[in-house]
Coordinates of C-alpha atoms and ligand atoms in Angstrom, one line a residue:
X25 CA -44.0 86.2 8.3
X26 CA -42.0 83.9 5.7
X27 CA -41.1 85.8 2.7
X28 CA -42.8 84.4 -0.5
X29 CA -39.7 83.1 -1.9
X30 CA -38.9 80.7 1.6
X31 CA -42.5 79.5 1.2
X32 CA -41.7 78.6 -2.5
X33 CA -39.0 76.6 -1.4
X34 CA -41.0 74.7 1.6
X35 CA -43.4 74.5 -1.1
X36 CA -41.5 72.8 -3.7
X37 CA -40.0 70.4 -0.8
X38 CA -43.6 69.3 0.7
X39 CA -46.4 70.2 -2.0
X40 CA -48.1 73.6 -1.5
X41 CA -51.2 71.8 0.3
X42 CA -48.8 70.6 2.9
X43 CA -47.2 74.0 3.6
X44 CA -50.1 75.6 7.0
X45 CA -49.8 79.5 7.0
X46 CA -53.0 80.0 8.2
X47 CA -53.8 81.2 11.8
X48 CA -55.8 78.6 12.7
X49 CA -53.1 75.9 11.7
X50 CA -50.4 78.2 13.6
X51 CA -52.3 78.4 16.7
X52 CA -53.1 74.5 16.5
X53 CA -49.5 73.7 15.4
X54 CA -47.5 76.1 18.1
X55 CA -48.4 74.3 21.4
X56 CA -48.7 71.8 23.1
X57 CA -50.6 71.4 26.1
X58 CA -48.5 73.9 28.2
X59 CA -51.1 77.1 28.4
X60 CA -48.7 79.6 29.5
X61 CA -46.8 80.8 26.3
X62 CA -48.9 81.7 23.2
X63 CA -48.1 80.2 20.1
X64 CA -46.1 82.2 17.1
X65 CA -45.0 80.1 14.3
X66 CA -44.0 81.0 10.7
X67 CA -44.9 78.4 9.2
X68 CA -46.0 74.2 9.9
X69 CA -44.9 71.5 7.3
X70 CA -46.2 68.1 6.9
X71 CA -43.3 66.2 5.2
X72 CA -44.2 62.7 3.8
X73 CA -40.9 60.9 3.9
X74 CA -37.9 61.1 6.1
X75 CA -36.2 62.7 2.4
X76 CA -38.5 65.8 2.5
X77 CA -37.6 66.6 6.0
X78 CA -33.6 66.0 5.3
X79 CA -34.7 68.6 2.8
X80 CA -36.9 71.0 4.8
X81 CA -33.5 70.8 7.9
X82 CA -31.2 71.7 5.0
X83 CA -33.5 74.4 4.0
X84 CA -33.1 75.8 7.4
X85 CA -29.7 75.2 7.6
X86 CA -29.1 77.8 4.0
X87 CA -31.3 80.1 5.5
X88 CA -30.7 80.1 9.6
X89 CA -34.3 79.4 10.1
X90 CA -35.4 77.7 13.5
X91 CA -37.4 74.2 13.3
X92 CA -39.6 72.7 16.2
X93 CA -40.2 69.4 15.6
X94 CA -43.7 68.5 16.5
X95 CA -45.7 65.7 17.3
X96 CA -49.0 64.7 19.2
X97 CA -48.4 67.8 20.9
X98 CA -49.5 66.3 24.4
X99 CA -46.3 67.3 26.2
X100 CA -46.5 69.4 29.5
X101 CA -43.0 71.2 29.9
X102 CA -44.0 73.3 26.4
X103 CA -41.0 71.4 24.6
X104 CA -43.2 71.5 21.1
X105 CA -44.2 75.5 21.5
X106 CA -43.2 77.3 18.8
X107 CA -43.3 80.9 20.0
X108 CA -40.6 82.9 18.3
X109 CA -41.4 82.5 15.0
X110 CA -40.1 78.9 13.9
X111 CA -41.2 75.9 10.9
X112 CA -43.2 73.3 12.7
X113 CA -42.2 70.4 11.2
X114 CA -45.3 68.3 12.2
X115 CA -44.6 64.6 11.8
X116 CA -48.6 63.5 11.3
X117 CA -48.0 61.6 7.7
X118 CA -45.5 59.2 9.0
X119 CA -48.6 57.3 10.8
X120 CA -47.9 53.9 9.4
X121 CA -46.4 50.7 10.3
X122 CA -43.8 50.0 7.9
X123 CA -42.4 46.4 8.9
X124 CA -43.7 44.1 11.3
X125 CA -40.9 41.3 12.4
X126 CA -42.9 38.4 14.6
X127 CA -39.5 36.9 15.1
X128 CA -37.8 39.8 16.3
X129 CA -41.2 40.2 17.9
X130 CA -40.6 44.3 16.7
X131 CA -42.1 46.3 14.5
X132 CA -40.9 49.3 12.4
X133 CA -43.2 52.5 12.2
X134 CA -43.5 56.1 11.8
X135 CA -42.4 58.9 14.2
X136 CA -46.1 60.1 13.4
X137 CA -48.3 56.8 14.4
X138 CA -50.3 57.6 17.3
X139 CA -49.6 55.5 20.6
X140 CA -52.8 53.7 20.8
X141 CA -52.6 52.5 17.2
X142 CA -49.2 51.1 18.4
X143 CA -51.0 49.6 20.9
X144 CA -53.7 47.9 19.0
X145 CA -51.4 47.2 16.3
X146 CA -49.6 45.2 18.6
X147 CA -52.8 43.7 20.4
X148 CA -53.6 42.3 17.4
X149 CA -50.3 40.5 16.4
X150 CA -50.8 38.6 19.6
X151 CA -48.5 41.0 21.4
X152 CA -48.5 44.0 23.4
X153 CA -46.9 47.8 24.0
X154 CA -46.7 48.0 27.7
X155 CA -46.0 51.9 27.7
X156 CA -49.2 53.6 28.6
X157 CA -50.2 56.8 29.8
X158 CA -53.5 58.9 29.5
X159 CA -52.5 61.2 26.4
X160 CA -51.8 57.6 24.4
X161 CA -54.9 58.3 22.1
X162 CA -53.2 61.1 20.6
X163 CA -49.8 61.4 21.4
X164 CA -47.0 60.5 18.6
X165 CA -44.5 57.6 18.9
X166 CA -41.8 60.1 18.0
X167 CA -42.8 62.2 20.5
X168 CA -43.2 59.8 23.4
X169 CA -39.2 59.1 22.3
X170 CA -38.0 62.0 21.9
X171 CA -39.3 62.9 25.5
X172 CA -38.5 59.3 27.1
X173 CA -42.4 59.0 28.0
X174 CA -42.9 56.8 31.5
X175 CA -46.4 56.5 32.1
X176 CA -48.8 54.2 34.6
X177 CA -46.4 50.5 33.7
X178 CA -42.9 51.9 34.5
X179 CA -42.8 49.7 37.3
X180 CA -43.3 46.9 35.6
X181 CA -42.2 48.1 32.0
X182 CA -39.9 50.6 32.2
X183 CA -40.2 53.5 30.1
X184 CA -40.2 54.3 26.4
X185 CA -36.4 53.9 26.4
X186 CA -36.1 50.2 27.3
X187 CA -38.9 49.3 24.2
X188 CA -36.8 51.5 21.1
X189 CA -34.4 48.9 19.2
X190 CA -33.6 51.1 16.7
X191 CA -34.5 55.0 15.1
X192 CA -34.1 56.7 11.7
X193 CA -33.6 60.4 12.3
X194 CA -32.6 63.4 10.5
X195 CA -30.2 65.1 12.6
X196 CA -29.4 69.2 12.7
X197 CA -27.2 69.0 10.0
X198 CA -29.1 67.5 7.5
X199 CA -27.6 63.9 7.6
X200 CA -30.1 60.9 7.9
X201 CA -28.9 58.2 10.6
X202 CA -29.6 54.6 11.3
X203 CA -28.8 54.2 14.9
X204 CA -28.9 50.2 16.3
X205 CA -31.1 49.1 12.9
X206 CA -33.5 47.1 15.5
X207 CA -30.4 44.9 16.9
X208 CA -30.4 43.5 20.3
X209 CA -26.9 43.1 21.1
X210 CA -24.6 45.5 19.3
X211 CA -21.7 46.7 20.8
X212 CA -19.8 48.5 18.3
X213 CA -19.1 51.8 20.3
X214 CA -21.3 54.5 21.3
X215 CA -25.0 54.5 21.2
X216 CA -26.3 57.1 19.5
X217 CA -29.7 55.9 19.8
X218 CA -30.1 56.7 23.9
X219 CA -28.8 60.0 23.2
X220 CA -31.7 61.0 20.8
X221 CA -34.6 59.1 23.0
X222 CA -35.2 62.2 25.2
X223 CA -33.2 64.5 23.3
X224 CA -36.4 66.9 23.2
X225 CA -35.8 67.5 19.4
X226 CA -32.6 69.2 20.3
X227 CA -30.5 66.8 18.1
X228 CA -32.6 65.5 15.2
X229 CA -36.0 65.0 14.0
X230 CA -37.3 61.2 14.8
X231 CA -38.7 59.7 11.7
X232 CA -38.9 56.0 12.1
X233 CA -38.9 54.0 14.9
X234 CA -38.2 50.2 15.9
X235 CA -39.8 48.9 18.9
X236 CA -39.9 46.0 20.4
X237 CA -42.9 44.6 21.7
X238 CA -43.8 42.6 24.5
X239 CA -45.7 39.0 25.6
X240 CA -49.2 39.8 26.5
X241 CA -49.8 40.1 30.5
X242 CA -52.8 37.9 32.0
X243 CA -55.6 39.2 32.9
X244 CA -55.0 42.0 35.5
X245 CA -56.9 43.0 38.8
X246 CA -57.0 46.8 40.3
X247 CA -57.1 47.5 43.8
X248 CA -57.6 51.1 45.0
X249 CA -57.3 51.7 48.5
X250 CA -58.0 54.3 50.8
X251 CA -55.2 55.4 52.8
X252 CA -55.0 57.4 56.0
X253 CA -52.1 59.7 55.1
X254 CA -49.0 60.3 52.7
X255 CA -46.4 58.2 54.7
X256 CA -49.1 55.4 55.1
X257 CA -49.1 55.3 51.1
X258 CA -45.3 54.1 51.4
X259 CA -46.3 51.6 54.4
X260 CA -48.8 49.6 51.6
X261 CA -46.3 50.3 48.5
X262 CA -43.5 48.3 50.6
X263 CA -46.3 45.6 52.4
X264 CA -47.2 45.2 49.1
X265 CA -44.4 44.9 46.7
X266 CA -42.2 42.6 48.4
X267 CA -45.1 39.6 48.3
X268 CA -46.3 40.5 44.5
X269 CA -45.0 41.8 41.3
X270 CA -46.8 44.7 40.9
X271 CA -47.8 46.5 37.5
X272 CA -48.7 49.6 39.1
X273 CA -49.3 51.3 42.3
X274 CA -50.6 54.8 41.4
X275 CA -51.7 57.5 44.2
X276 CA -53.6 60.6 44.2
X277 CA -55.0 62.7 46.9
X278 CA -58.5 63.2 47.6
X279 CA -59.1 66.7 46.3
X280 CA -58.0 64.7 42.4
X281 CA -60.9 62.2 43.3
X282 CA -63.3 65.2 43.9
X283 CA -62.4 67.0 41.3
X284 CA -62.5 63.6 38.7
X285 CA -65.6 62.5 39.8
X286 CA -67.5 66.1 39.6
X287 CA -66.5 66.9 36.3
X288 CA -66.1 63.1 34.4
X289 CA -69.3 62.0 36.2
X290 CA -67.5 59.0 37.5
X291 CA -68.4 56.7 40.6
X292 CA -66.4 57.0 44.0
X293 CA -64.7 53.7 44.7
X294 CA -66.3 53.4 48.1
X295 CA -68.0 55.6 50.5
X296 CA -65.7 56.1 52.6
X297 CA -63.2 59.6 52.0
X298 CA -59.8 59.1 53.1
X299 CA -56.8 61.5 52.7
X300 CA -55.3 59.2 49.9
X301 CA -55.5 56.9 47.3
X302 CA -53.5 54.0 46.6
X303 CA -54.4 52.2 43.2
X304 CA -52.5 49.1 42.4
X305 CA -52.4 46.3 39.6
X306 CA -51.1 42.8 39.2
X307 CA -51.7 40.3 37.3
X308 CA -54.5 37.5 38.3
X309 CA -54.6 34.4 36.5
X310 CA -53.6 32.2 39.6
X311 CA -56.4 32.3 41.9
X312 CA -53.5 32.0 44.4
X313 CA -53.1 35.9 43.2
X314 CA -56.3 37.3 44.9
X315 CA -56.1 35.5 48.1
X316 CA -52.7 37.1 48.5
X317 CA -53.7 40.6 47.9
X318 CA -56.6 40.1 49.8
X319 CA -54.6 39.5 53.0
X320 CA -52.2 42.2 52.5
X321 CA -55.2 44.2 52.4
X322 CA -56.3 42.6 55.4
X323 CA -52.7 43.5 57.0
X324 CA -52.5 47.1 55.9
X325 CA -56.2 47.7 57.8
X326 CA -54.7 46.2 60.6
X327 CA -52.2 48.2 60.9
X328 CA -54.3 51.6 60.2
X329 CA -52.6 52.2 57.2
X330 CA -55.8 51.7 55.2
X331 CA -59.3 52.3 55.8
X332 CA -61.3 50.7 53.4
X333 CA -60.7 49.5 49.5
X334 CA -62.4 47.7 46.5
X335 CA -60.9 45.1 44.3
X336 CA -61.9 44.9 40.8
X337 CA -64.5 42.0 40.2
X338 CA -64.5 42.5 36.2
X339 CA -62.3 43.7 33.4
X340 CA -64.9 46.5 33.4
X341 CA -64.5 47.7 36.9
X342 CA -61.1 47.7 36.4
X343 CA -61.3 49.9 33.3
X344 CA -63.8 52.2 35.5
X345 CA -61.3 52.0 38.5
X346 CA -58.0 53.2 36.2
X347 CA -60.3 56.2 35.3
X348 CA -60.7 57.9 38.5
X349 CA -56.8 58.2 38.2
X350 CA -56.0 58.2 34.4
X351 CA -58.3 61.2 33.7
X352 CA -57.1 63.4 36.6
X353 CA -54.7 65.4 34.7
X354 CA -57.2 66.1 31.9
X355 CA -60.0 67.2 34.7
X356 CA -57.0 70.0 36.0
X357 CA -56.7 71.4 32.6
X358 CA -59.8 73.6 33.8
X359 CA -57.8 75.2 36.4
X360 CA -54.7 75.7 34.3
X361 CA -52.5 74.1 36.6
X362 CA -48.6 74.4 37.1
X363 CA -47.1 71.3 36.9
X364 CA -44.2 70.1 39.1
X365 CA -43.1 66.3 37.7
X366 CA -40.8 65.6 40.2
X367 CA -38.6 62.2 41.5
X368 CA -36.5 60.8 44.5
X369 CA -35.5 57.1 45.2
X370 CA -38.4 55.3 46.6
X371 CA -35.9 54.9 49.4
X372 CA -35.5 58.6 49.9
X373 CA -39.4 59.2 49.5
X374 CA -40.2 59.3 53.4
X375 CA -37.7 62.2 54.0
X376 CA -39.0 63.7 50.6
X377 CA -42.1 63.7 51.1
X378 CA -41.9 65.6 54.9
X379 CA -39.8 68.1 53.8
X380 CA -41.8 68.8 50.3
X381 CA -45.4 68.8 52.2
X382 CA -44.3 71.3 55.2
X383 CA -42.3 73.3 52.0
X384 CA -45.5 73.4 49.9
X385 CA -47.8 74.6 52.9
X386 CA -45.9 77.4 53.9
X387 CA -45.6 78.8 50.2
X388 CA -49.1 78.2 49.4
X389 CA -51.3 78.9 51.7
X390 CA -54.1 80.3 49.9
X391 CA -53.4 77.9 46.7
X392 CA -55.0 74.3 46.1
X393 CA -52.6 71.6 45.7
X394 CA -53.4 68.3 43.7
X395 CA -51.2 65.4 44.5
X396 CA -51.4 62.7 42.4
X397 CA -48.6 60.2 40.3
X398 CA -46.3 57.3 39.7
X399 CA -45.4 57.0 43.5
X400 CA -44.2 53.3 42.8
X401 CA -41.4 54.2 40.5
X402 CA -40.8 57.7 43.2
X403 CA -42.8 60.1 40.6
X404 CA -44.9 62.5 42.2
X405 CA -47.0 65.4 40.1
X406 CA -47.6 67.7 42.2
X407 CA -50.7 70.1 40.6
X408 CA -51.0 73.9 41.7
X409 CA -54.5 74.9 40.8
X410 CA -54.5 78.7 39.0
X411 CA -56.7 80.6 41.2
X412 CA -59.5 82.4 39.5
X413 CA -58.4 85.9 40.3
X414 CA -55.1 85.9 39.4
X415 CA -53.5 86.3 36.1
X416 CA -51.4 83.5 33.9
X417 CA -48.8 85.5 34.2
X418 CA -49.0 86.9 38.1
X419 CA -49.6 82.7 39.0
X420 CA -46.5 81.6 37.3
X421 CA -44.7 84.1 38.9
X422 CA -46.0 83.0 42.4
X423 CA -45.0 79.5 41.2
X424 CA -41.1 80.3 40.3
X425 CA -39.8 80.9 43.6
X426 CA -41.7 77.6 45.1
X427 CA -40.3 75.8 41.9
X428 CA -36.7 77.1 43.2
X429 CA -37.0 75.6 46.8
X430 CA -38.5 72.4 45.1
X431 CA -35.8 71.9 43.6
X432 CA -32.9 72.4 46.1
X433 CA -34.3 69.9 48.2
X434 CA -34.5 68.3 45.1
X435 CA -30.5 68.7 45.2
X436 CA -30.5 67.7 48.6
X437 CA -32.7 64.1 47.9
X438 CA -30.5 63.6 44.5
X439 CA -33.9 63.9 42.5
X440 CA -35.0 65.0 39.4
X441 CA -36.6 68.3 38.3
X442 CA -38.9 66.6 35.4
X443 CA -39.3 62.7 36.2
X444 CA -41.1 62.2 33.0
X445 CA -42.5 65.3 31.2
X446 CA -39.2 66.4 29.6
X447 CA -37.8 70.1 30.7
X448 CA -38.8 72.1 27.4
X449 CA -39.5 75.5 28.5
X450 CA -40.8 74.9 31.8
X451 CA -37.9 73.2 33.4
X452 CA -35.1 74.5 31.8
X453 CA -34.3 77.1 34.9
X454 CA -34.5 74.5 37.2
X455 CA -32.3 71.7 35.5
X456 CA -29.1 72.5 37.1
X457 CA -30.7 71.3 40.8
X458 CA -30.9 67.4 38.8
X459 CA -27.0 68.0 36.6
X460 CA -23.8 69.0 37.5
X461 CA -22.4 72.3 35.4
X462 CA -20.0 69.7 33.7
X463 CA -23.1 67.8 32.8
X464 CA -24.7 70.3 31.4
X465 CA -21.5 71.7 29.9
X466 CA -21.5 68.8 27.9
X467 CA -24.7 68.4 26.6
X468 CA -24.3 71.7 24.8
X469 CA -21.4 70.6 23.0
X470 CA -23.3 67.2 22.1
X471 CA -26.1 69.6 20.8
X472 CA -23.1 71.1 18.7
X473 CA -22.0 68.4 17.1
X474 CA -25.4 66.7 15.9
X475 CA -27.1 70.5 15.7
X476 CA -23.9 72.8 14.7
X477 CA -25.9 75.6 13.2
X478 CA -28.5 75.4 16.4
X479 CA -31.7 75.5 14.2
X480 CA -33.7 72.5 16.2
X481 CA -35.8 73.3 19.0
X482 CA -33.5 76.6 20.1
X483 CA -34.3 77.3 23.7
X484 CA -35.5 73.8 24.9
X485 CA -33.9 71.8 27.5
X486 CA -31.2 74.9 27.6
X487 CA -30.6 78.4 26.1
Ligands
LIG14 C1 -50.1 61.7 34.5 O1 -49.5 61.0 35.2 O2 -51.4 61.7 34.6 C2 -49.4 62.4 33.4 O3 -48.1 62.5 33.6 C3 -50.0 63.8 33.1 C4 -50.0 64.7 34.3 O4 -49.1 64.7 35.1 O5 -50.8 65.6 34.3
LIG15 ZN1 -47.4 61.0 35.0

């Protein structure tokens, strides 16, 4: 509970209406999508310029209260819970495009503007925001930066990283920074930008954001094929990519089709059930295009990797086809799922992906696994379904030691604990598999000099 005199400062700072203490607006406020800490916040803030939340941080600063910056909330590592009685500072009102440069071919908006509105915005200049991912309808801009969001186009795209020119942020301290002011070549010393995209709002609250935007693609074609086992997915990713420039090559197992198709309603791609899925996506304005992926196809029957597939014969279909893989993660939800977001080198995938299967089947026998994930860019979510009878809490706690021997061969294959979800909560035991003890050494002195009275996001990404 804030004492009235702290909520008469917030609300002098914000405007009384823009100060939540209700339950409801905690509980809303205090997680993300993460279901397995409950959420506890003092207090959520709305501020409506990037002066008001200089404010609100210098607030906290006077009177050693804990902020977690918030911001679509879609995250899955829990690095927007607020369980230990923080100020949300909820970034919703900066949801507007503030400058749109066709030249630079960027455009200046708020931390708060929702992905797809970036998108549509863009769409309708003539242009286009390649990153992508399910959650884009309602996650944040400043979100997807501060966790470095990848997505279904990393292939092809890169992630959110590679698209932010420039950021206005309000770090620990209080002090407002410019970092790169949208330039393309500026090398003036270090880059202060990078360190804040995936900072986890450990080192500043995002506020405004430059992004650069992209040359529409053609029109695309989907192919999803079914493939007769994990390696074989590998077989068609290599067949494929060295003969086209792909814009995605997805996969997910056949339990994540069963489950999509049961509870969205949507069609199988073909009547045959195979093991895996392979979905890929190039662009098709050259005929020339479809004839080749056609005889890859062709090639990868031959050679049993594949055992049947459709290609997309409208925009449409392709739309329907992306679904069967775009909605899986929202059709686990139901099961309560414990996510491991995990990468190697495409290179080092075979090995990988032996050594992770034979791991995974001796620990959990008597638990359903869901495969699915980015296995072009060597991102693989691997989905442990919550078993009815057992607890949240006795589940995660059969999950921990697996997540342990996960990630030392993750150590072993030089891989990554969290490929794209950000470590938050969730990962933060695991990190040192992915960084050295120097590395991480050093993070928590950059947190020092950006956060020096540690009052953003305490307990994220480290204690
Ligand atoms: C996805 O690839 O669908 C997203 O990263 C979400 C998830 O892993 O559940
Ligand atoms: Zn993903």
């Amino acid at each position: 509970m804030l004492s009235e005199r702290i909520v008469e400062r917030l609300n002098q700072i914000v405007g009384a209406q823009r100060v939540l203490l209700d339950e409801a607006d905690l509980q809303r406020f205090g997680v993300d999508r993460t279901t397995i800490w409950q959420a506890n916040p003092c207090a959520v803030v709305l501020p409506g310029s990037i002066e008001e939340v200089q404010q609100v941080v210098l607030l906290a600063n006077e009177l050693n209260l804990a902020i977690v910056p918030s911001g679509g909330r879609t995250g899955l590592s829990g690095g927007a819970v607020a369980k230990d009685g923080e100020i949300v500072v909820a970034m919703d009102r900066f949801n507007e495009v503030i400058n749109f440069n066709p030249l630079d071919r960027s455009v200046t908006v708020g931390a708060g503007m929702i992905t797809a509105n970036l998108q549509e915005f863009a769409t309708e200049q003539g242009l286009f925001y390649p990153v992508d991912f399910a959650a884009a309808g309602s996650s944040q801009i400043g979100g997807n930066i501060a966790t470095n969001a990848g997505g279904i186009k990393v292939i092809r795209y890169g992630m959110t990283r590679d698209w932010v020119m420039g950021l206005k942020v309000v770090n620990g301290a209080g002090d407002i920074l410019e970092l790169n002011k949208g330039l393309v070549k500026n090398n003036t010393g270090y880059d202060f930008r990078h360190l804040f995209i995936g900072s986890e709002g450990t080192l500043g609250l995002i506020c405004e954001a430059t992004i650069e935007l992209a040359r529409p693609p053609a029109d695309s074609t989907v192919l999803v094929l079914g493939v007769d086992s994990f390696p074989a997915i590998l077989d068609v990713l290599r067949t494929f990519s060295a003969q086209m420039d792909l814009s995605a090559f997805e996969f997910f197992s056949q339990s994540a089709l069963d489950k999509v198709t049961a509870q969205m309603g949507h069609a199988v791609p073909f009547a045959t059930q195979t093991p895996f899925y392979a979905l890929l996506e190039f662009e098709s304005a050259a005929e020339a295009e479809l004839d080749k992926a056609m005889a890859l196809f062709e090639q990868t029957v031959e050679q049993g990797w594949v055992l049947d597939g459709v290609l997309s014969q409208s925009l449409s279909q392709a739309e329907a086809l992306w679904k069967l893989r775009e909605d899986i993660s929202e059709t686990l939800w139901h099961w309560q799922p414990y996510k491991n977001d995990i990468s190697v080198l495409v290179s080092r995938m075979p090995g990988f992906l032996r050594e992770v299967d034979e791991l995974v089947d001796k620990s959990y026998p008597d638990f359903e696994l869901v495969w699915y994930g980015h296995i072009g860019d060597g991102n693989l979510h691997l989905n442990i379904l919550k078993p009815k009878a057992l607890s949240n809490k006795d589940f995660v706690a059969r999950c921990v030691p697996v997540s342990k021997e996960i990630g030392q061969l993750l150590a072993k294959y030089e891989g990554s604990v969290s490929a794209e979800h950000g470590v938050g909560l969730l990962k933060k035991d695991y990190l040192h598999y992915s960084r050295s003890p120097l590395e991480l050494e050093l993070m928590k002195q950059i947190k020092k000099v950006f956060d020096p009275n540690a009052i953003l996001n305490p307990g994220k990404l480290f204690d």
